[in-house]
């Protein structure tokens, strides 16, 4: 049942090219335009939406944070991401023009379900991005956009995360197309770029030997930091979450721009820091800014474990290790950059002799508060 892999997590990491490809399947017509028949909310209602609120927990919430950057850029609709357990007991500003997008692998997370009900009671339109057919959250929502990652068994979410980002991107591109505006035209081009991602993940998965070795060397590490910026920021937090869950190591993800506002005080000799470097063509010179962050922490003795695109030579002088990912457009990079972080956590857990698929104290789906 594990398809020759030692653990479900390893199997699911290797299924990620399919998770993305299958989630993209059938979302465009012959002309290349996006069609989301399954959405079941009228175009008129979708055009009237003036705010999107994503509700989710854990890894699904990080998928929402990644999607915020892309949806705001493409569709020009403000997006906020709320942890479902915070949203449901707060006093959120939600009405008939709010599209509440829940993201859940299981479709059974109690907090996310209650957030959706709370949003419905306030008159919001609700869309569920979900991996489990017939589960409760899609049933309680006005519409559903299924991710096609296949069953995810390991407690730590991997392929569902990539499928969630993919589905949320499809939704963002669909809204851009529907509402017109400067990105309506590019929706099809972005879809073509997305279709290239599965082969790039496939290629990336063949490069993971060094990441495995690094994890083996680091079995005694007590703390690991993760830095990222823009879409790389939620990737950093997801990398930290994977390490907490799987290897019981203290791990923290930061926005790289925050370094000087506090976290840089944590840097001392030998501190391992993963840095998710933006694609070199990311707007606003973010690439350059992150490279200078790497330089700053390296100068303070950090062990810089740098995730950078193929051909990005600027990082080399300041990197203790460079982990290469294939080139891709800046907003799609999370679908690649998170993979080495998943693989690292998997192997660190294995190196410590821990139960990869069933970490202590955790359940696959949290159906209680
Ligand atoms: O089934 P859901 O997507 O609603 O689950 C949400 C979180 O409980 C889940 O992503 C959790 O954070 C994972 N264990 C992360 O690996």
mmCIF file of C-alpha atoms and ligand atoms in Angstrom:
data_model
loop_
_atom_site.group_PDB
_atom_site.id
_atom_site.type_symbol
_atom_site.label_atom_id
_atom_site.label_comp_id
_atom_site.label_asym_id
_atom_site.label_seq_id
_atom_site.Cartn_x
_atom_site.Cartn_y
_atom_site.Cartn_z
ATOM 1 C CA UNK A 1 0.000 0.000 0.000
ATOM 2 C CA UNK A 2 3.004 2.296 0.435
ATOM 3 C CA UNK A 3 3.955 1.589 -3.175
ATOM 4 C CA UNK A 4 7.468 0.446 -2.266
ATOM 5 C CA UNK A 5 8.229 3.467 -0.080
ATOM 6 C CA UNK A 6 9.164 3.112 3.580
ATOM 7 C CA UNK A 7 6.522 5.587 4.708
ATOM 8 C CA UNK A 8 3.304 7.127 3.448
ATOM 9 C CA UNK A 9 4.883 10.554 3.716
ATOM 10 C CA UNK A 10 7.679 9.606 1.344
ATOM 11 C CA UNK A 11 5.144 8.131 -1.064
ATOM 12 C CA UNK A 12 3.001 11.265 -0.875
ATOM 13 C CA UNK A 13 5.977 13.588 -1.443
ATOM 14 C CA UNK A 14 6.724 11.606 -4.583
ATOM 15 C CA UNK A 15 3.115 11.831 -5.713
ATOM 16 C CA UNK A 16 3.255 15.622 -5.799
ATOM 17 C CA UNK A 17 3.734 15.965 -9.569
ATOM 18 C CA UNK A 18 0.453 14.050 -9.978
ATOM 19 C CA UNK A 19 -1.315 15.998 -7.255
ATOM 20 C CA UNK A 20 -0.639 19.245 -9.126
ATOM 21 C CA UNK A 21 -1.283 17.806 -12.611
ATOM 22 C CA UNK A 22 -4.567 16.182 -11.587
ATOM 23 C CA UNK A 23 -5.763 19.338 -9.838
ATOM 24 C CA UNK A 24 -5.122 21.292 -13.053
ATOM 25 C CA UNK A 25 -6.955 18.768 -15.168
ATOM 26 C CA UNK A 26 -10.151 19.812 -16.926
ATOM 27 C CA UNK A 27 -10.173 23.415 -15.755
ATOM 28 C CA UNK A 28 -9.836 24.966 -19.235
ATOM 29 C CA UNK A 29 -11.865 24.754 -22.457
ATOM 30 C CA UNK A 30 -10.499 24.248 -26.005
ATOM 31 C CA UNK A 31 -9.683 27.950 -26.261
ATOM 32 C CA UNK A 32 -7.621 27.789 -23.064
ATOM 33 C CA UNK A 33 -10.141 29.846 -21.035
ATOM 34 C CA UNK A 34 -10.782 28.744 -17.464
ATOM 35 C CA UNK A 35 -14.089 27.009 -16.825
ATOM 36 C CA UNK A 36 -15.182 26.175 -13.315
ATOM 37 C CA UNK A 37 -18.605 24.610 -13.853
ATOM 38 C CA UNK A 38 -18.390 22.866 -10.534
ATOM 39 C CA UNK A 39 -18.250 26.205 -8.720
ATOM 40 C CA UNK A 40 -22.057 26.640 -8.667
ATOM 41 C CA UNK A 41 -21.990 30.331 -7.742
ATOM 42 C CA UNK A 42 -23.342 32.677 -10.396
ATOM 43 C CA UNK A 43 -20.933 34.843 -12.354
ATOM 44 C CA UNK A 44 -22.963 37.819 -11.237
ATOM 45 C CA UNK A 45 -22.381 36.972 -7.571
ATOM 46 C CA UNK A 46 -18.683 36.416 -8.163
ATOM 47 C CA UNK A 47 -18.341 39.740 -9.951
ATOM 48 C CA UNK A 48 -19.858 41.494 -6.949
ATOM 49 C CA UNK A 49 -17.333 40.037 -4.490
ATOM 50 C CA UNK A 50 -15.293 42.804 -2.871
ATOM 51 C CA UNK A 51 -13.276 40.778 -0.377
ATOM 52 C CA UNK A 52 -12.012 37.230 0.022
ATOM 53 C CA UNK A 53 -11.415 35.732 3.429
ATOM 54 C CA UNK A 54 -9.567 32.436 3.536
ATOM 55 C CA UNK A 55 -10.288 30.289 6.600
ATOM 56 C CA UNK A 56 -8.117 27.280 7.357
ATOM 57 C CA UNK A 57 -5.749 25.742 9.916
ATOM 58 C CA UNK A 58 -2.131 24.607 9.843
ATOM 59 C CA UNK A 59 -0.659 23.778 6.468
ATOM 60 C CA UNK A 60 -3.929 24.638 4.710
ATOM 61 C CA UNK A 61 -3.688 28.156 6.164
ATOM 62 C CA UNK A 62 -0.164 28.483 4.746
ATOM 63 C CA UNK A 63 -1.555 27.488 1.327
ATOM 64 C CA UNK A 64 -4.034 30.341 1.822
ATOM 65 C CA UNK A 65 -1.220 32.752 2.659
ATOM 66 C CA UNK A 66 0.613 31.797 -0.523
ATOM 67 C CA UNK A 67 -2.590 32.258 -2.522
ATOM 68 C CA UNK A 68 -3.196 35.720 -1.048
ATOM 69 C CA UNK A 69 -0.193 37.115 -2.943
ATOM 70 C CA UNK A 70 -1.307 35.561 -6.223
ATOM 71 C CA UNK A 71 -5.047 36.307 -6.018
ATOM 72 C CA UNK A 72 -4.525 39.943 -5.038
ATOM 73 C CA UNK A 73 -2.040 40.345 -7.892
ATOM 74 C CA UNK A 74 -4.179 38.697 -10.560
ATOM 75 C CA UNK A 75 -7.756 39.471 -9.542
ATOM 76 C CA UNK A 76 -7.236 42.735 -7.603
ATOM 77 C CA UNK A 77 -9.554 41.587 -4.812
ATOM 78 C CA UNK A 78 -8.329 42.092 -1.226
ATOM 79 C CA UNK A 79 -7.627 38.739 0.430
ATOM 80 C CA UNK A 80 -7.223 38.137 4.138
ATOM 81 C CA UNK A 81 -6.225 34.845 5.651
ATOM 82 C CA UNK A 82 -7.743 33.941 8.992
ATOM 83 C CA UNK A 83 -6.958 30.944 11.143
ATOM 84 C CA UNK A 84 -10.369 29.299 11.380
ATOM 85 C CA UNK A 85 -10.308 29.075 15.192
ATOM 86 C CA UNK A 86 -9.592 32.796 15.432
ATOM 87 C CA UNK A 87 -12.146 33.754 12.797
ATOM 88 C CA UNK A 88 -15.048 31.917 14.382
ATOM 89 C CA UNK A 89 -14.775 33.648 17.733
ATOM 90 C CA UNK A 90 -13.839 37.083 16.455
ATOM 91 C CA UNK A 91 -16.195 39.655 15.025
ATOM 92 C CA UNK A 92 -15.128 39.502 11.367
ATOM 93 C CA UNK A 93 -16.487 41.967 8.826
ATOM 94 C CA UNK A 94 -18.236 39.584 6.463
ATOM 95 C CA UNK A 95 -21.324 40.106 4.295
ATOM 96 C CA UNK A 96 -22.978 39.046 1.001
ATOM 97 C CA UNK A 97 -20.094 40.499 -0.976
ATOM 98 C CA UNK A 98 -17.490 38.469 0.917
ATOM 99 C CA UNK A 99 -16.257 35.231 -0.598
ATOM 100 C CA UNK A 100 -15.131 32.973 2.228
ATOM 101 C CA UNK A 101 -12.763 30.345 0.875
ATOM 102 C CA UNK A 102 -12.129 27.467 3.252
ATOM 103 C CA UNK A 103 -9.158 25.203 2.610
ATOM 104 C CA UNK A 104 -9.092 21.736 4.125
ATOM 105 C CA UNK A 105 -7.545 18.440 3.093
ATOM 106 C CA UNK A 106 -9.885 16.322 5.186
ATOM 107 C CA UNK A 107 -13.002 18.450 4.955
ATOM 108 C CA UNK A 108 -13.622 17.508 8.591
ATOM 109 C CA UNK A 109 -11.547 19.995 10.592
ATOM 110 C CA UNK A 110 -13.971 21.222 13.246
ATOM 111 C CA UNK A 111 -12.641 24.771 13.491
ATOM 112 C CA UNK A 112 -12.723 25.251 9.730
ATOM 113 C CA UNK A 113 -16.230 23.810 9.499
ATOM 114 C CA UNK A 114 -17.489 26.132 12.236
ATOM 115 C CA UNK A 115 -15.811 29.117 10.536
ATOM 116 C CA UNK A 116 -17.677 28.263 7.320
ATOM 117 C CA UNK A 117 -20.989 28.022 9.190
ATOM 118 C CA UNK A 118 -20.276 31.321 10.933
ATOM 119 C CA UNK A 119 -19.570 32.941 7.540
ATOM 120 C CA UNK A 120 -22.751 31.473 6.002
ATOM 121 C CA UNK A 121 -24.812 32.792 8.903
ATOM 122 C CA UNK A 122 -23.478 36.253 8.129
ATOM 123 C CA UNK A 123 -24.565 35.927 4.496
ATOM 124 C CA UNK A 124 -21.168 35.285 2.884
ATOM 125 C CA UNK A 125 -20.671 33.154 -0.208
ATOM 126 C CA UNK A 126 -18.667 30.091 0.780
ATOM 127 C CA UNK A 127 -16.336 28.045 -1.394
ATOM 128 C CA UNK A 128 -14.541 24.985 -0.095
ATOM 129 C CA UNK A 129 -11.168 23.896 -1.471
ATOM 130 C CA UNK A 130 -11.109 20.318 -0.304
ATOM 131 C CA UNK A 131 -9.405 16.997 -1.016
ATOM 132 C CA UNK A 132 -12.058 14.624 0.323
ATOM 133 C CA UNK A 133 -15.221 13.967 -1.660
ATOM 134 C CA UNK A 134 -18.393 13.822 0.369
ATOM 135 C CA UNK A 135 -16.812 15.320 3.487
ATOM 136 C CA UNK A 136 -18.608 17.771 5.734
ATOM 137 C CA UNK A 137 -17.062 21.146 4.810
ATOM 138 C CA UNK A 138 -17.911 20.930 1.068
ATOM 139 C CA UNK A 139 -21.438 19.873 2.027
ATOM 140 C CA UNK A 140 -21.848 22.919 4.223
ATOM 141 C CA UNK A 141 -20.482 25.285 1.536
ATOM 142 C CA UNK A 142 -22.197 26.973 -1.405
ATOM 143 C CA UNK A 143 -19.598 25.579 -3.778
ATOM 144 C CA UNK A 144 -16.565 23.338 -3.882
ATOM 145 C CA UNK A 145 -13.362 23.212 -5.838
ATOM 146 C CA UNK A 146 -11.842 19.784 -5.279
ATOM 147 C CA UNK A 147 -8.118 19.220 -5.101
ATOM 148 C CA UNK A 148 -7.187 15.931 -6.739
ATOM 149 C CA UNK A 149 -4.215 14.927 -4.614
ATOM 150 C CA UNK A 150 -5.619 11.477 -3.850
ATOM 151 C CA UNK A 151 -5.879 10.177 -0.269
ATOM 152 C CA UNK A 152 -3.305 11.648 2.076
ATOM 153 C CA UNK A 153 -2.519 9.225 4.892
ATOM 154 C CA UNK A 154 0.582 10.663 6.595
ATOM 155 C CA UNK A 155 -0.318 13.096 9.372
ATOM 156 C CA UNK A 156 2.068 15.681 7.932
ATOM 157 C CA UNK A 157 0.468 17.263 4.909
ATOM 158 C CA UNK A 158 2.565 17.402 1.723
ATOM 159 C CA UNK A 159 0.823 16.694 -1.568
ATOM 160 C CA UNK A 160 -2.426 18.243 -0.328
ATOM 161 C CA UNK A 161 -0.525 21.503 0.278
ATOM 162 C CA UNK A 162 0.643 21.673 -3.338
ATOM 163 C CA UNK A 163 -2.821 20.779 -4.602
ATOM 164 C CA UNK A 164 -4.380 23.464 -2.365
ATOM 165 C CA UNK A 165 -2.088 26.156 -3.742
ATOM 166 C CA UNK A 166 -2.878 24.965 -7.270
ATOM 167 C CA UNK A 167 -6.640 25.059 -6.691
ATOM 168 C CA UNK A 168 -6.512 28.477 -5.021
ATOM 169 C CA UNK A 169 -4.468 29.783 -7.963
ATOM 170 C CA UNK A 170 -7.063 28.409 -10.400
ATOM 171 C CA UNK A 171 -9.755 30.218 -8.423
ATOM 172 C CA UNK A 172 -7.730 33.450 -8.506
ATOM 173 C CA UNK A 173 -7.160 33.188 -12.246
ATOM 174 C CA UNK A 174 -10.822 32.402 -12.826
ATOM 175 C CA UNK A 175 -11.834 35.503 -10.868
ATOM 176 C CA UNK A 176 -9.307 37.573 -12.827
ATOM 177 C CA UNK A 177 -10.750 36.278 -16.103
ATOM 178 C CA UNK A 178 -14.322 36.880 -14.969
ATOM 179 C CA UNK A 179 -13.830 40.377 -13.697
ATOM 180 C CA UNK A 180 -11.649 41.685 -16.525
ATOM 181 C CA UNK A 181 -8.738 43.933 -15.629
ATOM 182 C CA UNK A 182 -5.132 43.777 -16.655
ATOM 183 C CA UNK A 183 -4.547 40.140 -15.693
ATOM 184 C CA UNK A 184 -7.650 38.686 -17.357
ATOM 185 C CA UNK A 185 -5.548 38.294 -20.501
ATOM 186 C CA UNK A 186 -2.679 36.569 -18.759
ATOM 187 C CA UNK A 187 -4.801 33.938 -16.993
ATOM 188 C CA UNK A 188 -4.233 31.472 -19.820
ATOM 189 C CA UNK A 189 -0.488 32.104 -19.906
ATOM 190 C CA UNK A 190 -0.261 31.463 -16.152
ATOM 191 C CA UNK A 191 -2.228 28.238 -16.629
ATOM 192 C CA UNK A 192 0.377 27.162 -19.174
ATOM 193 C CA UNK A 193 3.143 27.942 -16.671
ATOM 194 C CA UNK A 194 1.273 25.920 -14.042
ATOM 195 C CA UNK A 195 1.079 22.956 -16.402
ATOM 196 C CA UNK A 196 4.891 22.939 -16.519
ATOM 197 C CA UNK A 197 5.195 22.623 -12.762
ATOM 198 C CA UNK A 198 4.613 18.834 -12.419
ATOM 199 C CA UNK A 199 7.635 18.013 -14.632
ATOM 200 C CA UNK A 200 9.721 20.485 -12.632
ATOM 201 C CA UNK A 201 8.734 18.835 -9.348
ATOM 202 C CA UNK A 202 9.634 15.489 -10.922
ATOM 203 C CA UNK A 203 13.079 16.858 -11.793
ATOM 204 C CA UNK A 204 13.492 18.394 -8.331
ATOM 205 C CA UNK A 205 12.701 15.089 -6.639
ATOM 206 C CA UNK A 206 15.732 13.539 -8.351
ATOM 207 C CA UNK A 207 17.991 16.093 -6.660
ATOM 208 C CA UNK A 208 17.214 15.333 -3.033
ATOM 209 C CA UNK A 209 20.248 13.198 -2.075
ATOM 210 C CA UNK A 210 22.158 16.111 -0.597
ATOM 211 C CA UNK A 211 19.107 17.247 1.395
ATOM 212 C CA UNK A 212 18.864 13.747 2.860
ATOM 213 C CA UNK A 213 22.569 13.845 3.782
ATOM 214 C CA UNK A 214 22.129 17.246 5.420
ATOM 215 C CA UNK A 215 19.233 15.907 7.486
ATOM 216 C CA UNK A 216 21.318 12.935 8.583
ATOM 217 C CA UNK A 217 24.150 15.215 9.752
ATOM 218 C CA UNK A 218 21.707 17.413 11.619
ATOM 219 C CA UNK A 219 19.961 14.799 13.752
ATOM 220 C CA UNK A 220 21.192 16.517 16.952
ATOM 221 C CA UNK A 221 20.158 20.021 15.941
ATOM 222 C CA UNK A 222 18.015 21.761 18.549
ATOM 223 C CA UNK A 223 16.707 24.711 16.575
ATOM 224 C CA UNK A 224 16.291 25.643 12.930
ATOM 225 C CA UNK A 225 15.126 28.972 11.529
ATOM 226 C CA UNK A 226 13.450 29.565 8.165
ATOM 227 C CA UNK A 227 13.360 32.851 6.271
ATOM 228 C CA UNK A 228 11.324 33.785 3.229
ATOM 229 C CA UNK A 229 9.773 36.790 1.621
ATOM 230 C CA UNK A 230 6.598 37.346 -0.407
ATOM 231 C CA UNK A 231 5.283 33.883 -1.386
ATOM 232 C CA UNK A 232 8.425 32.454 0.211
ATOM 233 C CA UNK A 233 7.295 33.658 3.650
ATOM 234 C CA UNK A 234 4.487 31.098 4.079
ATOM 235 C CA UNK A 235 6.847 28.501 2.580
ATOM 236 C CA UNK A 236 9.284 29.298 5.411
ATOM 237 C CA UNK A 237 6.528 28.816 7.974
ATOM 238 C CA UNK A 238 5.463 25.558 6.360
ATOM 239 C CA UNK A 239 9.080 24.332 6.467
ATOM 240 C CA UNK A 240 9.178 25.139 10.182
ATOM 241 C CA UNK A 241 5.840 23.412 10.826
ATOM 242 C CA UNK A 242 7.038 20.247 9.073
ATOM 243 C CA UNK A 243 10.138 20.172 11.262
ATOM 244 C CA UNK A 244 8.171 20.700 14.483
ATOM 245 C CA UNK A 245 5.656 18.006 13.611
ATOM 246 C CA UNK A 246 8.038 15.391 12.302
ATOM 247 C CA UNK A 247 11.322 15.886 14.131
ATOM 248 C CA UNK A 248 10.131 17.626 17.345
ATOM 249 C CA UNK A 249 12.709 20.337 16.780
ATOM 250 C CA UNK A 250 12.123 23.930 17.707
ATOM 251 C CA UNK A 251 11.656 25.689 14.385
ATOM 252 C CA UNK A 252 10.470 29.134 13.471
ATOM 253 C CA UNK A 253 9.601 30.740 10.150
ATOM 254 C CA UNK A 254 10.068 34.476 9.654
ATOM 255 C CA UNK A 255 9.487 37.049 6.958
ATOM 256 C CA UNK A 256 13.041 37.938 5.908
ATOM 257 C CA UNK A 257 12.195 41.642 6.159
ATOM 258 C CA UNK A 258 11.554 41.167 9.898
ATOM 259 C CA UNK A 259 15.136 40.100 10.647
ATOM 260 C CA UNK A 260 16.300 43.499 11.844
ATOM 261 C CA UNK A 261 13.107 43.957 13.842
ATOM 262 C CA UNK A 262 14.114 41.211 16.250
ATOM 263 C CA UNK A 263 14.872 37.720 14.984
ATOM 264 C CA UNK A 264 18.458 38.534 13.960
ATOM 265 C CA UNK A 265 19.262 38.516 17.688
ATOM 266 C CA UNK A 266 18.779 34.733 17.558
ATOM 267 C CA UNK A 267 21.633 34.291 15.109
ATOM 268 C CA UNK A 268 24.842 32.978 16.587
ATOM 269 C CA UNK A 269 27.629 30.735 15.388
ATOM 270 C CA UNK A 270 26.385 27.557 13.787
ATOM 271 C CA UNK A 271 22.652 28.407 13.880
ATOM 272 C CA UNK A 272 21.095 26.641 10.875
ATOM 273 C CA UNK A 273 18.893 28.955 8.812
ATOM 274 C CA UNK A 274 17.021 27.891 5.703
ATOM 275 C CA UNK A 275 16.497 30.798 3.339
ATOM 276 C CA UNK A 276 13.891 30.564 0.579
ATOM 277 C CA UNK A 277 15.269 32.902 -2.068
ATOM 278 C CA UNK A 278 12.757 34.581 -4.416
ATOM 279 C CA UNK A 279 13.109 34.046 -8.158
ATOM 280 C CA UNK A 280 15.660 36.562 -9.501
ATOM 281 C CA UNK A 281 12.921 38.313 -11.527
ATOM 282 C CA UNK A 282 10.641 38.918 -8.529
ATOM 283 C CA UNK A 283 9.491 42.559 -8.619
ATOM 284 C CA UNK A 284 10.821 45.228 -6.251
ATOM 285 C CA UNK A 285 14.324 43.735 -6.131
ATOM 286 C CA UNK A 286 13.207 41.278 -3.481
ATOM 287 C CA UNK A 287 15.817 38.812 -4.685
ATOM 288 C CA UNK A 288 18.614 41.271 -3.979
ATOM 289 C CA UNK A 289 17.155 42.112 -0.578
ATOM 290 C CA UNK A 290 17.020 38.462 0.463
ATOM 291 C CA UNK A 291 20.574 37.859 -0.785
ATOM 292 C CA UNK A 292 21.705 40.686 1.472
ATOM 293 C CA UNK A 293 19.830 39.058 4.387
ATOM 294 C CA UNK A 294 21.805 35.884 3.709
ATOM 295 C CA UNK A 295 25.010 37.905 3.758
ATOM 296 C CA UNK A 296 24.031 39.517 7.087
ATOM 297 C CA UNK A 297 23.258 36.280 8.889
ATOM 298 C CA UNK A 298 26.267 34.510 7.418
ATOM 299 C CA UNK A 299 28.478 37.320 8.749
ATOM 300 C CA UNK A 300 27.069 36.499 12.204
ATOM 301 C CA UNK A 301 28.046 32.857 11.873
ATOM 302 C CA UNK A 302 24.753 31.307 10.736
ATOM 303 C CA UNK A 303 24.840 28.115 8.705
ATOM 304 C CA UNK A 304 22.956 29.303 5.634
ATOM 305 C CA UNK A 305 20.973 26.597 3.858
ATOM 306 C CA UNK A 306 19.829 28.379 0.752
ATOM 307 C CA UNK A 307 17.036 27.331 -1.577
ATOM 308 C CA UNK A 308 17.636 29.105 -4.877
ATOM 309 C CA UNK A 309 16.644 28.756 -8.509
ATOM 310 C CA UNK A 310 18.939 27.163 -11.085
ATOM 311 C CA UNK A 311 21.374 29.734 -12.431
ATOM 312 C CA UNK A 312 21.106 32.079 -9.429
ATOM 313 C CA UNK A 313 24.807 32.628 -8.749
ATOM 314 C CA UNK A 314 24.343 35.655 -6.468
ATOM 315 C CA UNK A 315 23.628 33.438 -3.451
ATOM 316 C CA UNK A 316 26.756 31.304 -3.804
ATOM 317 C CA UNK A 317 29.273 33.459 -1.881
ATOM 318 C CA UNK A 318 27.070 33.539 1.235
ATOM 319 C CA UNK A 319 25.621 30.032 1.227
ATOM 320 C CA UNK A 320 26.872 27.161 3.373
ATOM 321 C CA UNK A 321 24.717 24.928 1.173
ATOM 322 C CA UNK A 322 22.768 25.699 -1.992
ATOM 323 C CA UNK A 323 19.718 23.610 -2.791
ATOM 324 C CA UNK A 324 18.694 24.184 -6.393
ATOM 325 C CA UNK A 325 15.131 24.328 -7.685
ATOM 326 C CA UNK A 326 14.173 24.601 -11.381
ATOM 327 C CA UNK A 327 13.437 28.057 -12.744
ATOM 328 C CA UNK A 328 9.807 29.162 -12.754
ATOM 329 C CA UNK A 329 7.762 32.383 -12.519
ATOM 330 C CA UNK A 330 8.034 34.042 -9.077
ATOM 331 C CA UNK A 331 4.469 33.314 -7.927
ATOM 332 C CA UNK A 332 4.733 29.618 -8.773
ATOM 333 C CA UNK A 333 7.974 29.070 -6.843
ATOM 334 C CA UNK A 334 6.275 27.815 -3.627
ATOM 335 C CA UNK A 335 5.210 24.679 -5.525
ATOM 336 C CA UNK A 336 8.906 23.859 -5.861
ATOM 337 C CA UNK A 337 10.625 25.546 -2.917
ATOM 338 C CA UNK A 338 8.629 23.686 -0.263
ATOM 339 C CA UNK A 339 9.670 20.258 -1.573
ATOM 340 C CA UNK A 340 13.251 20.242 -0.168
ATOM 341 C CA UNK A 341 11.853 21.409 3.175
ATOM 342 C CA UNK A 342 9.423 18.478 3.260
ATOM 343 C CA UNK A 343 12.203 16.067 2.332
ATOM 344 C CA UNK A 344 14.496 17.559 4.971
ATOM 345 C CA UNK A 345 11.885 17.106 7.734
ATOM 346 C CA UNK A 346 11.126 13.563 6.583
ATOM 347 C CA UNK A 347 14.777 12.510 6.746
ATOM 348 C CA UNK A 348 15.505 14.300 9.989
ATOM 349 C CA UNK A 349 12.585 12.448 11.556
ATOM 350 C CA UNK A 350 13.929 9.169 10.164
ATOM 351 C CA UNK A 351 17.457 9.979 11.350
ATOM 352 C CA UNK A 352 16.073 10.470 14.863
ATOM 353 C CA UNK A 353 14.263 7.147 14.661
ATOM 354 C CA UNK A 354 10.828 8.749 14.943
ATOM 355 C CA UNK A 355 7.489 7.691 13.498
ATOM 356 C CA UNK A 356 7.271 9.698 10.284
ATOM 357 C CA UNK A 357 3.660 8.951 9.437
ATOM 358 C CA UNK A 358 2.255 9.220 12.919
ATOM 359 C CA UNK A 359 4.093 11.864 14.956
ATOM 360 C CA UNK A 360 3.369 12.007 18.671
ATOM 361 C CA UNK A 361 0.311 13.882 19.943
ATOM 362 C CA UNK A 362 -1.082 14.582 16.465
ATOM 363 C CA UNK A 363 -4.165 13.373 14.596
ATOM 364 C CA UNK A 364 -4.594 13.477 10.821
ATOM 365 C CA UNK A 365 -7.786 15.364 11.113
ATOM 366 C CA UNK A 366 -8.671 17.537 14.073
ATOM 367 C CA UNK A 367 -12.406 17.012 14.545
ATOM 368 C CA UNK A 368 -12.546 18.557 18.015
ATOM 369 C CA UNK A 369 -11.792 22.097 19.150
HETATM 370 O O1 LIG B 1 -7.610 18.509 6.991
HETATM 371 P P1 LIG B 1 -7.180 19.954 7.082
HETATM 372 O O2 LIG B 1 -6.501 20.417 5.840
HETATM 373 O O3 LIG B 1 -8.322 20.872 7.464
HETATM 374 O O4 LIG B 1 -6.135 20.014 8.256
HETATM 375 C C1 LIG B 1 -5.598 21.236 8.673
HETATM 376 C C2 LIG B 1 -4.423 21.031 9.592
HETATM 377 O O5 LIG B 1 -4.824 20.311 10.737
HETATM 378 C C3 LIG B 1 -3.273 20.292 8.904
HETATM 379 O O6 LIG B 1 -2.838 20.929 7.747
HETATM 380 C C4 LIG B 1 -2.092 20.133 9.869
HETATM 381 O O7 LIG B 1 -1.497 21.379 10.124
HETATM 382 C C5 LIG B 1 -1.074 19.137 9.288
HETATM 383 N N1 LIG B 1 -0.727 18.159 10.271
HETATM 384 C C6 LIG B 1 0.168 19.804 8.776
HETATM 385 O O8 LIG B 1 1.124 18.913 8.331
#
